[in-house]
């Protein structure tokens, strides 16, 4: 008898209910504050969800960075950490885990992903260089530009389409790559950067086939490949799901294969191994030696790199767990569920569902808010006010100004609702979906934002904004009318 026909709950296919393959053993109390308090909190936070205090947040969907749930094995490993400035045994465990999972011999520890970007950019990028990539990440771009480089994004056209059925929207366009090399010459291109589960376009993966093609072009011109592996686990999971050749390949082999195309692999451990910290690894002694001396200068001695030994222990265990399908599929399966449910309610979201979070298309959700009034930021603030759920703006606020002081409008205006691994339950997810739906039905009440305090670098972190008129008060009035005293 077909199990799926007899079961009243569908765990597989289009309307699949994600199942938690873990049990909750330690919990943290959450607070759902009354709507007026949330309005007050977002006002004090300059309408920037980065500036909220988590005591005022119900579901913290800002990021998966440093917020994935740790496993019992990770937590217990921390008790075995070997305190030492130099030569800590914890470091050698991590080195061994990296050899096993990424297949790389040499490792440079750093305090987090952007520190790796600093080192790689300082060593390999010189003024006037061009760095082709599938898509930038905010800190990546900042470090590369700081060193005089110019990033060029060479995604396929499908990559920036909100609604798509393409399984690999993070792929590089090979023709554009070839043209770029012939226009600028290989000597101007220190490396090609590939970002796994391309963050800013909705956590979209690339395929092994695409990596093979990029590698072939890179080899023809003697150009290095640098892989940002911060979200490599999820990318490997999508390869297994979506690339026929790999449907029976163990994740461990897919991860190794992905890393084998890269001369340098760097990562944020805050994501890939559910801890803190990061690293840079390579099989080339020459590349290793080129970068090595910057580690004691910026990070710390070579066997801790700015991390605590406890974090290093947990990182070693977390890296091994990244080869476990039940671990890396957890976040994507909740994201897929949320994306499917929002689509059923006609709410514009990025498809196919990707890694890291559910991405709402704020440009079409709030089509009446001009892009210069930051629709994604406004949507993030509005959702917080009416639900206590905190997402992250990934749009023009996360962009920069040009030399004339004008906003460089982002390709996409996204509200990212992150699903850190094994943190939220299905009922919390349903609460979120319900509130997003209410907001969509009342979207006409949401207006734009303007900057009142704007830092010059990475302004989205600390910038303060204000609503262009009194729309937040009107939104709260409608909320109270519909929800009464309920939170
Ligand atoms: N690369 C990618 C692809 C990232 O997503 C991040 C961080 C970094 C590098 C930088 O790593 O934070 O450890 O310094 N992404 C976080 C996010 C901040 O919320 O998406 P880090």
Short mmCIF file of C-alpha atoms and ligand atoms in Angstrom, two decimals:
data_model
loop_
_atom_site.label_atom_id
_atom_site.label_comp_id
_atom_site.label_asym_id
_atom_site.label_seq_id
_atom_site.Cartn_x
_atom_site.Cartn_y
_atom_site.Cartn_z
CA UNK A 1 0.00 0.00 0.00
CA UNK A 2 1.25 3.45 -0.83
CA UNK A 3 2.04 5.20 2.42
CA UNK A 4 1.46 8.63 0.92
CA UNK A 5 -2.09 7.66 -0.08
CA UNK A 6 -3.00 6.49 3.39
CA UNK A 7 -1.37 9.26 5.38
CA UNK A 8 -3.53 12.31 6.09
CA UNK A 9 -0.39 14.44 6.32
CA UNK A 10 1.80 14.82 3.29
CA UNK A 11 5.48 14.76 4.14
CA UNK A 12 6.68 14.66 0.55
CA UNK A 13 6.20 16.58 -2.70
CA UNK A 14 4.76 20.00 -3.48
CA UNK A 15 2.75 20.56 -0.29
CA UNK A 16 5.22 18.79 1.95
CA UNK A 17 5.11 19.47 5.68
CA UNK A 18 8.70 19.78 6.92
CA UNK A 19 9.50 17.33 9.69
CA UNK A 20 12.00 18.12 12.43
CA UNK A 21 14.56 15.33 12.62
CA UNK A 22 15.80 16.48 16.01
CA UNK A 23 14.22 17.06 19.39
CA UNK A 24 14.28 20.26 21.40
CA UNK A 25 16.17 19.87 24.66
CA UNK A 26 17.14 23.39 25.64
CA UNK A 27 14.77 26.27 25.06
CA UNK A 28 14.83 30.02 25.33
CA UNK A 29 11.79 32.04 26.37
CA UNK A 30 10.47 34.43 23.74
CA UNK A 31 8.48 37.63 24.15
CA UNK A 32 5.63 38.80 21.98
CA UNK A 33 5.12 42.41 23.02
CA UNK A 34 1.93 44.41 22.46
CA UNK A 35 1.79 46.23 19.13
CA UNK A 36 2.26 49.75 20.65
CA UNK A 37 5.49 48.57 22.30
CA UNK A 38 6.70 47.19 18.99
CA UNK A 39 5.91 50.51 17.29
CA UNK A 40 7.87 52.27 19.99
CA UNK A 41 10.80 49.83 19.68
CA UNK A 42 11.14 50.21 15.91
CA UNK A 43 10.99 54.01 16.31
CA UNK A 44 13.80 53.89 18.85
CA UNK A 45 15.69 51.59 16.46
CA UNK A 46 15.56 54.12 13.62
CA UNK A 47 13.24 51.87 11.57
CA UNK A 48 16.21 49.60 11.07
CA UNK A 49 15.68 46.01 12.25
CA UNK A 50 19.43 45.71 12.98
CA UNK A 51 18.95 48.23 15.79
CA UNK A 52 16.25 46.31 17.67
CA UNK A 53 16.97 44.70 21.02
CA UNK A 54 16.01 41.00 20.97
CA UNK A 55 13.99 41.51 24.15
CA UNK A 56 11.47 43.18 21.81
CA UNK A 57 11.64 40.51 19.10
CA UNK A 58 9.39 37.44 18.86
CA UNK A 59 10.81 35.43 15.91
CA UNK A 60 14.32 36.60 15.11
CA UNK A 61 14.60 35.98 11.38
CA UNK A 62 17.28 38.61 10.80
CA UNK A 63 19.92 36.07 9.82
CA UNK A 64 21.22 32.54 10.19
CA UNK A 65 24.63 33.97 11.04
CA UNK A 66 25.67 32.75 14.49
CA UNK A 67 22.05 31.82 15.24
CA UNK A 68 21.77 28.23 14.00
CA UNK A 69 20.93 25.85 16.85
CA UNK A 70 23.94 23.87 18.04
CA UNK A 71 23.78 20.11 18.44
CA UNK A 72 24.33 18.30 21.75
CA UNK A 73 27.60 17.01 20.31
CA UNK A 74 28.76 20.52 19.52
CA UNK A 75 27.94 21.85 22.96
CA UNK A 76 29.55 18.93 24.74
CA UNK A 77 32.71 19.23 22.60
CA UNK A 78 33.20 22.73 23.99
CA UNK A 79 33.95 21.28 27.42
CA UNK A 80 36.92 19.45 25.96
CA UNK A 81 38.53 22.57 24.52
CA UNK A 82 42.26 22.90 24.98
CA UNK A 83 43.14 26.40 26.19
CA UNK A 84 46.40 27.42 24.56
CA UNK A 85 47.59 30.45 22.70
CA UNK A 86 49.72 28.32 20.40
CA UNK A 87 49.41 24.69 19.34
CA UNK A 88 45.98 24.04 20.85
CA UNK A 89 44.76 20.49 20.24
CA UNK A 90 41.35 21.98 19.45
CA UNK A 91 42.85 23.63 16.38
CA UNK A 92 44.28 20.35 15.10
CA UNK A 93 40.85 18.75 15.43
CA UNK A 94 39.38 21.53 13.33
CA UNK A 95 42.18 21.19 10.79
CA UNK A 96 41.41 17.48 10.50
CA UNK A 97 37.67 18.16 10.05
CA UNK A 98 38.41 20.65 7.29
CA UNK A 99 40.67 18.19 5.51
CA UNK A 100 37.93 15.63 5.66
CA UNK A 101 34.98 17.83 4.69
CA UNK A 102 36.54 20.29 2.22
CA UNK A 103 39.53 18.18 1.16
CA UNK A 104 42.01 21.01 1.80
CA UNK A 105 45.39 20.62 3.48
CA UNK A 106 46.17 24.12 4.73
CA UNK A 107 43.90 26.19 6.94
CA UNK A 108 44.11 29.75 8.19
CA UNK A 109 41.66 30.46 11.02
CA UNK A 110 39.91 33.86 11.14
CA UNK A 111 37.38 35.40 13.49
CA UNK A 112 34.57 35.43 10.90
CA UNK A 113 33.87 35.33 7.18
CA UNK A 114 34.60 38.98 6.39
CA UNK A 115 38.03 38.63 7.98
CA UNK A 116 38.77 35.97 5.36
CA UNK A 117 37.57 38.44 2.72
CA UNK A 118 39.93 41.05 4.11
CA UNK A 119 42.92 38.71 3.87
CA UNK A 120 42.10 37.35 0.39
CA UNK A 121 41.37 40.87 -0.93
CA UNK A 122 44.51 42.44 0.54
CA UNK A 123 46.79 39.74 -0.80
CA UNK A 124 45.40 39.15 -4.27
CA UNK A 125 43.62 42.35 -5.40
CA UNK A 126 45.45 45.38 -6.69
CA UNK A 127 44.11 48.70 -7.92
CA UNK A 128 42.28 48.40 -11.23
CA UNK A 129 41.65 44.65 -10.95
CA UNK A 130 38.37 43.10 -12.00
CA UNK A 131 36.77 40.32 -9.96
CA UNK A 132 34.07 38.36 -11.79
CA UNK A 133 31.54 36.57 -9.60
CA UNK A 134 28.06 35.14 -9.67
CA UNK A 135 26.90 37.85 -7.24
CA UNK A 136 28.44 39.99 -4.54
CA UNK A 137 27.86 39.84 -0.81
CA UNK A 138 27.88 43.17 1.06
CA UNK A 139 31.09 42.64 3.04
CA UNK A 140 32.82 40.95 0.09
CA UNK A 141 32.19 43.93 -2.14
CA UNK A 142 33.30 46.39 0.55
CA UNK A 143 36.65 44.60 1.06
CA UNK A 144 37.34 44.18 -2.63
CA UNK A 145 36.61 47.82 -3.39
CA UNK A 146 38.68 48.94 -0.42
CA UNK A 147 41.64 47.25 -2.10
CA UNK A 148 40.99 48.96 -5.45
CA UNK A 149 39.15 46.10 -7.15
CA UNK A 150 35.93 46.28 -9.15
CA UNK A 151 33.43 43.49 -8.89
CA UNK A 152 31.54 42.36 -11.99
CA UNK A 153 28.48 40.19 -11.60
CA UNK A 154 27.99 37.72 -14.39
CA UNK A 155 24.89 35.80 -13.44
CA UNK A 156 22.68 34.28 -16.11
CA UNK A 157 19.54 36.35 -16.87
CA UNK A 158 17.52 33.83 -14.87
CA UNK A 159 19.39 34.74 -11.69
CA UNK A 160 17.62 38.06 -11.22
CA UNK A 161 14.16 36.86 -12.18
CA UNK A 162 11.94 36.80 -9.08
CA UNK A 163 9.70 34.02 -10.35
CA UNK A 164 11.58 31.22 -12.01
CA UNK A 165 11.69 27.47 -12.21
CA UNK A 166 15.41 27.42 -12.90
CA UNK A 167 17.07 25.04 -10.42
CA UNK A 168 20.42 26.90 -10.44
CA UNK A 169 19.89 30.65 -10.46
CA UNK A 170 23.32 31.14 -8.88
CA UNK A 171 25.11 29.90 -12.03
CA UNK A 172 27.71 32.04 -13.75
CA UNK A 173 27.04 32.99 -17.38
CA UNK A 174 29.98 31.36 -19.17
CA UNK A 175 29.75 33.58 -22.29
CA UNK A 176 29.89 36.72 -20.16
CA UNK A 177 32.88 35.28 -18.32
CA UNK A 178 34.73 34.65 -21.60
CA UNK A 179 33.90 38.13 -22.90
CA UNK A 180 35.04 39.75 -19.68
CA UNK A 181 38.38 37.94 -19.84
CA UNK A 182 38.95 38.84 -23.47
CA UNK A 183 38.01 42.49 -22.83
CA UNK A 184 40.21 43.01 -19.78
CA UNK A 185 42.88 40.32 -20.12
CA UNK A 186 43.57 37.59 -17.57
CA UNK A 187 46.29 39.63 -15.88
CA UNK A 188 43.63 42.06 -14.60
CA UNK A 189 41.61 39.23 -13.06
CA UNK A 190 43.20 37.90 -9.86
CA UNK A 191 40.45 35.29 -9.38
CA UNK A 192 36.88 34.34 -10.15
CA UNK A 193 34.67 34.27 -7.05
CA UNK A 194 31.89 31.73 -6.71
CA UNK A 195 29.46 32.15 -3.84
CA UNK A 196 27.62 29.01 -2.77
CA UNK A 197 23.84 29.50 -2.27
CA UNK A 198 24.17 33.05 -3.58
CA UNK A 199 22.98 35.10 -0.61
CA UNK A 200 21.70 38.39 -2.00
CA UNK A 201 19.63 36.91 -4.84
CA UNK A 202 17.62 34.70 -2.53
CA UNK A 203 19.99 31.91 -1.46
CA UNK A 204 20.18 30.45 -4.97
CA UNK A 205 22.64 27.62 -5.72
CA UNK A 206 24.91 26.88 -8.67
CA UNK A 207 25.38 23.48 -10.26
CA UNK A 208 28.42 21.23 -10.51
CA UNK A 209 28.07 21.46 -14.27
CA UNK A 210 28.46 25.24 -14.03
CA UNK A 211 31.49 24.85 -11.77
CA UNK A 212 33.06 22.50 -14.30
CA UNK A 213 32.57 25.05 -17.07
CA UNK A 214 33.91 27.93 -14.99
CA UNK A 215 36.92 25.82 -14.07
CA UNK A 216 37.63 25.01 -17.70
CA UNK A 217 37.64 28.71 -18.66
CA UNK A 218 39.68 29.61 -15.57
CA UNK A 219 42.29 26.95 -16.40
CA UNK A 220 42.55 28.08 -20.01
CA UNK A 221 43.58 31.53 -18.78
CA UNK A 222 45.46 30.55 -15.63
CA UNK A 223 42.97 32.34 -13.35
CA UNK A 224 42.31 31.14 -9.78
CA UNK A 225 38.89 30.24 -8.42
CA UNK A 226 37.92 31.41 -4.93
CA UNK A 227 34.87 29.74 -3.40
CA UNK A 228 32.82 31.44 -0.68
CA UNK A 229 31.63 28.34 1.15
CA UNK A 230 29.60 30.04 3.87
CA UNK A 231 26.43 28.34 2.61
CA UNK A 232 28.04 25.36 0.90
CA UNK A 233 26.03 22.71 2.78
CA UNK A 234 22.72 23.95 1.42
CA UNK A 235 24.17 24.37 -2.10
CA UNK A 236 25.33 20.74 -1.96
CA UNK A 237 21.85 19.72 -0.80
CA UNK A 238 20.28 21.50 -3.80
CA UNK A 239 22.76 19.81 -6.15
CA UNK A 240 21.65 16.46 -4.80
CA UNK A 241 17.98 17.42 -5.19
CA UNK A 242 18.15 19.19 -8.53
CA UNK A 243 21.11 17.93 -10.58
CA UNK A 244 20.23 14.46 -11.92
CA UNK A 245 23.82 13.22 -12.07
CA UNK A 246 24.18 13.59 -8.28
CA UNK A 247 20.87 12.30 -6.98
CA UNK A 248 22.53 9.24 -5.47
CA UNK A 249 25.83 10.85 -4.49
CA UNK A 250 26.51 11.24 -0.75
CA UNK A 251 26.63 14.90 0.37
CA UNK A 252 30.16 14.37 1.59
CA UNK A 253 31.31 13.59 -1.95
CA UNK A 254 29.41 16.55 -3.40
CA UNK A 255 31.06 18.89 -0.88
CA UNK A 256 34.51 17.55 -1.73
CA UNK A 257 33.85 17.84 -5.43
CA UNK A 258 32.67 21.45 -5.08
CA UNK A 259 35.79 22.39 -3.14
CA UNK A 260 38.05 20.57 -5.59
CA UNK A 261 37.26 23.20 -8.25
CA UNK A 262 38.54 26.01 -6.04
CA UNK A 263 42.12 27.11 -5.39
CA UNK A 264 40.98 28.87 -2.22
CA UNK A 265 37.90 28.10 -0.13
CA UNK A 266 36.88 30.59 2.54
CA UNK A 267 33.88 30.56 4.83
CA UNK A 268 31.93 32.07 7.67
CA UNK A 269 31.67 29.46 10.36
CA UNK A 270 28.77 31.41 11.79
CA UNK A 271 26.81 29.80 8.96
CA UNK A 272 28.42 26.63 7.67
CA UNK A 273 29.17 25.00 11.00
CA UNK A 274 26.63 26.63 13.32
CA UNK A 275 29.25 28.25 15.56
CA UNK A 276 31.29 31.46 15.27
CA UNK A 277 34.53 32.13 13.41
CA UNK A 278 35.69 31.30 9.94
CA UNK A 279 38.60 30.12 7.86
CA UNK A 280 40.50 30.12 4.61
CA UNK A 281 41.79 26.87 3.14
CA UNK A 282 43.79 25.74 0.18
CA UNK A 283 45.88 22.86 -1.09
CA UNK A 284 48.59 25.19 -2.36
CA UNK A 285 51.45 25.78 0.00
CA UNK A 286 52.42 28.83 -2.06
CA UNK A 287 48.98 30.46 -1.65
CA UNK A 288 48.93 29.52 2.02
CA UNK A 289 52.29 31.19 2.63
CA UNK A 290 51.21 34.33 0.76
CA UNK A 291 48.26 34.82 3.11
CA UNK A 292 49.71 33.42 6.31
CA UNK A 293 51.42 36.48 7.73
CA UNK A 294 48.25 38.56 7.79
CA UNK A 295 46.63 36.17 10.29
CA UNK A 296 48.74 37.10 13.34
CA UNK A 297 48.50 40.74 12.25
CA UNK A 298 44.69 40.97 12.10
CA UNK A 299 43.25 37.86 13.70
CA UNK A 300 45.48 36.18 16.25
CA UNK A 301 48.02 33.38 16.33
CA UNK A 302 47.76 30.74 13.60
CA UNK A 303 46.13 28.15 15.85
CA UNK A 304 43.19 30.28 16.98
CA UNK A 305 42.74 33.21 14.54
CA UNK A 306 40.56 35.32 16.82
CA UNK A 307 38.28 32.45 17.84
CA UNK A 308 37.94 30.97 21.30
CA UNK A 309 39.11 27.36 21.55
CA UNK A 310 35.55 26.41 22.55
CA UNK A 311 34.27 27.76 19.28
CA UNK A 312 36.99 25.90 17.43
CA UNK A 313 35.95 22.60 19.03
CA UNK A 314 32.32 23.19 18.16
CA UNK A 315 33.33 24.22 14.65
CA UNK A 316 35.10 20.90 14.06
CA UNK A 317 31.97 19.00 15.10
CA UNK A 318 29.68 21.40 13.18
CA UNK A 319 31.71 20.92 10.00
CA UNK A 320 31.31 17.16 10.20
CA UNK A 321 27.57 17.64 10.79
CA UNK A 322 27.37 19.68 7.58
CA UNK A 323 27.81 16.37 5.74
CA UNK A 324 24.58 15.08 7.36
CA UNK A 325 21.55 15.51 5.12
CA UNK A 326 19.12 15.79 8.02
CA UNK A 327 21.11 18.80 9.25
CA UNK A 328 21.59 20.71 6.01
CA UNK A 329 18.11 20.03 4.63
CA UNK A 330 16.34 21.38 7.71
CA UNK A 331 16.45 25.07 6.87
CA UNK A 332 15.71 24.62 3.11
CA UNK A 333 12.68 22.42 3.89
CA UNK A 334 11.14 25.08 6.16
CA UNK A 335 11.91 27.75 3.58
CA UNK A 336 10.27 25.70 0.85
CA UNK A 337 7.17 25.22 2.99
CA UNK A 338 6.94 28.96 3.68
CA UNK A 339 7.51 29.88 0.03
CA UNK A 340 4.79 27.44 -1.09
CA UNK A 341 2.31 28.74 1.48
CA UNK A 342 2.97 32.38 0.59
CA UNK A 343 2.66 31.63 -3.11
CA UNK A 344 -0.73 30.02 -2.47
CA UNK A 345 -1.78 33.39 -1.02
CA UNK A 346 -0.41 35.20 -4.12
CA UNK A 347 2.31 36.88 -2.10
CA UNK A 348 5.36 37.65 -4.28
CA UNK A 349 8.36 35.56 -3.20
CA UNK A 350 11.55 34.43 -4.87
CA UNK A 351 11.22 31.03 -6.52
CA UNK A 352 12.46 28.40 -6.52
CA UNK A 353 12.85 28.39 -2.74
CA UNK A 354 16.53 28.74 -1.87
CA UNK A 355 18.81 28.58 1.15
CA UNK A 356 19.06 30.82 4.22
CA UNK A 357 15.58 32.33 4.16
CA UNK A 358 12.30 33.05 2.45
CA UNK A 359 12.72 36.17 0.33
CA UNK A 360 9.72 38.41 -0.24
CA UNK A 361 9.79 40.67 -3.29
CA UNK A 362 9.14 44.04 -1.65
CA UNK A 363 9.13 45.90 -4.97
CA UNK A 364 5.95 44.14 -5.98
CA UNK A 365 4.52 43.65 -2.44
CA UNK A 366 4.72 47.44 -1.96
CA UNK A 367 4.50 48.46 -5.63
CA UNK A 368 3.16 51.89 -4.56
CA UNK A 369 6.37 52.70 -2.60
CA UNK A 370 9.07 54.20 -4.88
CA UNK A 371 12.42 52.41 -4.77
CA UNK A 372 14.03 55.61 -3.48
CA UNK A 373 11.85 55.25 -0.38
CA UNK A 374 13.29 51.81 0.33
CA UNK A 375 10.34 49.37 -0.01
CA UNK A 376 12.30 46.42 1.44
CA UNK A 377 13.26 48.42 4.54
CA UNK A 378 9.68 49.66 4.91
CA UNK A 379 8.34 46.12 4.61
CA UNK A 380 10.81 44.85 7.23
CA UNK A 381 9.68 47.58 9.65
CA UNK A 382 5.99 47.00 8.93
CA UNK A 383 6.23 43.23 9.42
CA UNK A 384 8.03 43.75 12.71
CA UNK A 385 5.33 46.16 13.92
CA UNK A 386 2.46 43.81 13.14
CA UNK A 387 4.09 40.51 14.18
CA UNK A 388 7.23 40.95 16.27
CA UNK A 389 9.04 38.96 13.54
CA UNK A 390 12.30 40.57 12.54
CA UNK A 391 13.57 40.12 8.98
CA UNK A 392 16.39 41.86 7.14
CA UNK A 393 16.27 44.43 4.36
CA UNK A 394 18.21 43.26 1.32
CA UNK A 395 17.69 46.06 -1.17
CA UNK A 396 18.74 49.66 -1.75
CA UNK A 397 19.43 50.41 1.93
CA UNK A 398 22.03 47.60 1.68
CA UNK A 399 23.46 49.30 -1.42
CA UNK A 400 25.65 52.44 -1.64
CA UNK A 401 25.57 55.97 -3.08
CA UNK A 402 27.33 56.90 -6.33
CA UNK A 403 29.85 59.74 -6.71
CA UNK A 404 26.95 62.23 -7.08
CA UNK A 405 25.41 61.15 -3.81
CA UNK A 406 22.53 59.32 -5.52
CA UNK A 407 21.38 55.92 -4.30
CA UNK A 408 22.61 53.06 -6.48
CA UNK A 409 19.27 51.27 -6.74
CA UNK A 410 19.56 47.58 -5.91
CA UNK A 411 18.67 44.95 -8.54
CA UNK A 412 16.14 43.53 -6.12
CA UNK A 413 14.23 44.84 -3.11
CA UNK A 414 13.97 41.85 -0.80
CA UNK A 415 12.74 41.24 2.70
CA UNK A 416 14.71 38.23 3.90
CA UNK A 417 13.12 36.06 6.55
CA UNK A 418 15.96 33.82 7.65
CA UNK A 419 15.44 30.29 8.88
CA UNK A 420 18.44 29.47 11.02
CA UNK A 421 18.91 25.70 11.27
CA UNK A 422 16.65 23.88 13.74
CA UNK A 423 15.49 27.05 15.52
CA UNK A 424 11.83 27.61 14.63
CA UNK A 425 8.88 25.23 14.86
CA UNK A 426 6.17 24.69 12.31
CA UNK A 427 3.56 26.56 14.40
CA UNK A 428 5.86 29.59 14.63
CA UNK A 429 6.29 29.36 10.87
CA UNK A 430 2.50 29.30 10.45
CA UNK A 431 2.19 32.37 12.69
CA UNK A 432 4.66 34.16 10.41
CA UNK A 433 2.79 33.14 7.25
CA UNK A 434 -0.49 34.33 8.74
CA UNK A 435 0.92 37.76 9.65
CA UNK A 436 2.63 38.22 6.26
CA UNK A 437 -0.73 37.41 4.69
CA UNK A 438 -2.52 40.02 6.82
CA UNK A 439 0.12 42.58 5.90
CA UNK A 440 -0.30 41.77 2.21
CA UNK A 441 -4.04 42.38 2.47
CA UNK A 442 -3.32 45.70 4.18
CA UNK A 443 -0.25 46.62 2.13
CA UNK A 444 -1.77 49.91 0.95
CA UNK A 445 -1.24 51.24 4.48
CA UNK A 446 2.54 50.84 4.35
CA UNK A 447 4.60 53.82 3.17
CA UNK A 448 8.27 54.54 2.55
CA UNK A 449 11.29 55.47 4.67
CA UNK A 450 14.00 58.13 4.48
CA UNK A 451 17.47 58.28 6.02
CA UNK A 452 18.01 60.53 9.02
CA UNK A 453 21.50 59.26 9.90
CA UNK A 454 23.56 57.59 7.22
CA UNK A 455 27.00 56.02 7.75
CA UNK A 456 29.31 56.08 4.73
CA UNK A 457 30.31 52.41 4.80
CA UNK A 458 27.86 49.48 5.11
CA UNK A 459 25.11 51.95 6.00
CA UNK A 460 22.46 49.25 6.45
CA UNK A 461 23.98 48.10 9.73
CA UNK A 462 23.84 51.31 11.76
CA UNK A 463 21.83 53.73 9.60
CA UNK A 464 18.75 55.35 11.11
CA UNK A 465 15.60 56.04 9.11
CA UNK A 466 12.17 57.54 9.64
CA UNK A 467 8.80 56.95 7.96
CA UNK A 468 7.94 59.50 5.23
CA UNK A 469 4.58 60.21 6.95
CA UNK A 470 2.45 58.74 9.75
CA UNK A 471 1.82 55.39 8.01
CA UNK A 472 3.07 53.28 10.98
CA UNK A 473 0.35 54.77 13.26
CA UNK A 474 -2.34 54.03 10.64
CA UNK A 475 -1.05 50.48 10.31
CA UNK A 476 -1.25 49.99 14.07
CA UNK A 477 -4.82 51.36 14.15
CA UNK A 478 -5.89 48.84 11.52
CA UNK A 479 -4.06 46.06 13.32
CA UNK A 480 -5.92 46.84 16.57
CA UNK A 481 -9.22 46.95 14.73
CA UNK A 482 -8.64 43.49 13.25
CA UNK A 483 -6.82 41.77 16.13
CA UNK A 484 -8.41 43.47 19.15
CA UNK A 485 -6.31 42.87 22.22
CA UNK A 486 -4.55 39.89 20.72
CA UNK A 487 -0.80 40.31 20.25
N1 LIG B 1 29.96 35.51 2.61
C1 LIG B 1 28.66 35.22 2.60
C2 LIG B 1 28.07 34.51 1.44
C3 LIG B 1 27.86 35.58 3.69
O1 LIG B 1 26.57 35.29 3.68
C4 LIG B 1 28.45 36.25 4.78
C5 LIG B 1 27.66 36.67 5.94
C6 LIG B 1 29.82 36.53 4.74
C7 LIG B 1 30.55 36.14 3.63
C8 LIG B 1 30.51 37.25 5.87
O2 LIG B 1 30.64 36.39 6.93
O3 LIG B 1 29.32 37.52 8.76
O4 LIG B 1 31.00 35.74 9.29
O5 LIG B 1 31.74 37.98 8.52
N2 LIG B 1 26.39 36.73 5.93
C9 LIG B 1 25.56 37.13 7.05
C10 LIG B 1 24.12 37.22 6.62
C11 LIG B 1 26.01 38.35 7.76
O6 LIG B 1 23.30 37.65 7.46
O7 LIG B 1 23.75 36.82 5.53
P1 LIG B 1 30.68 36.94 8.46
#
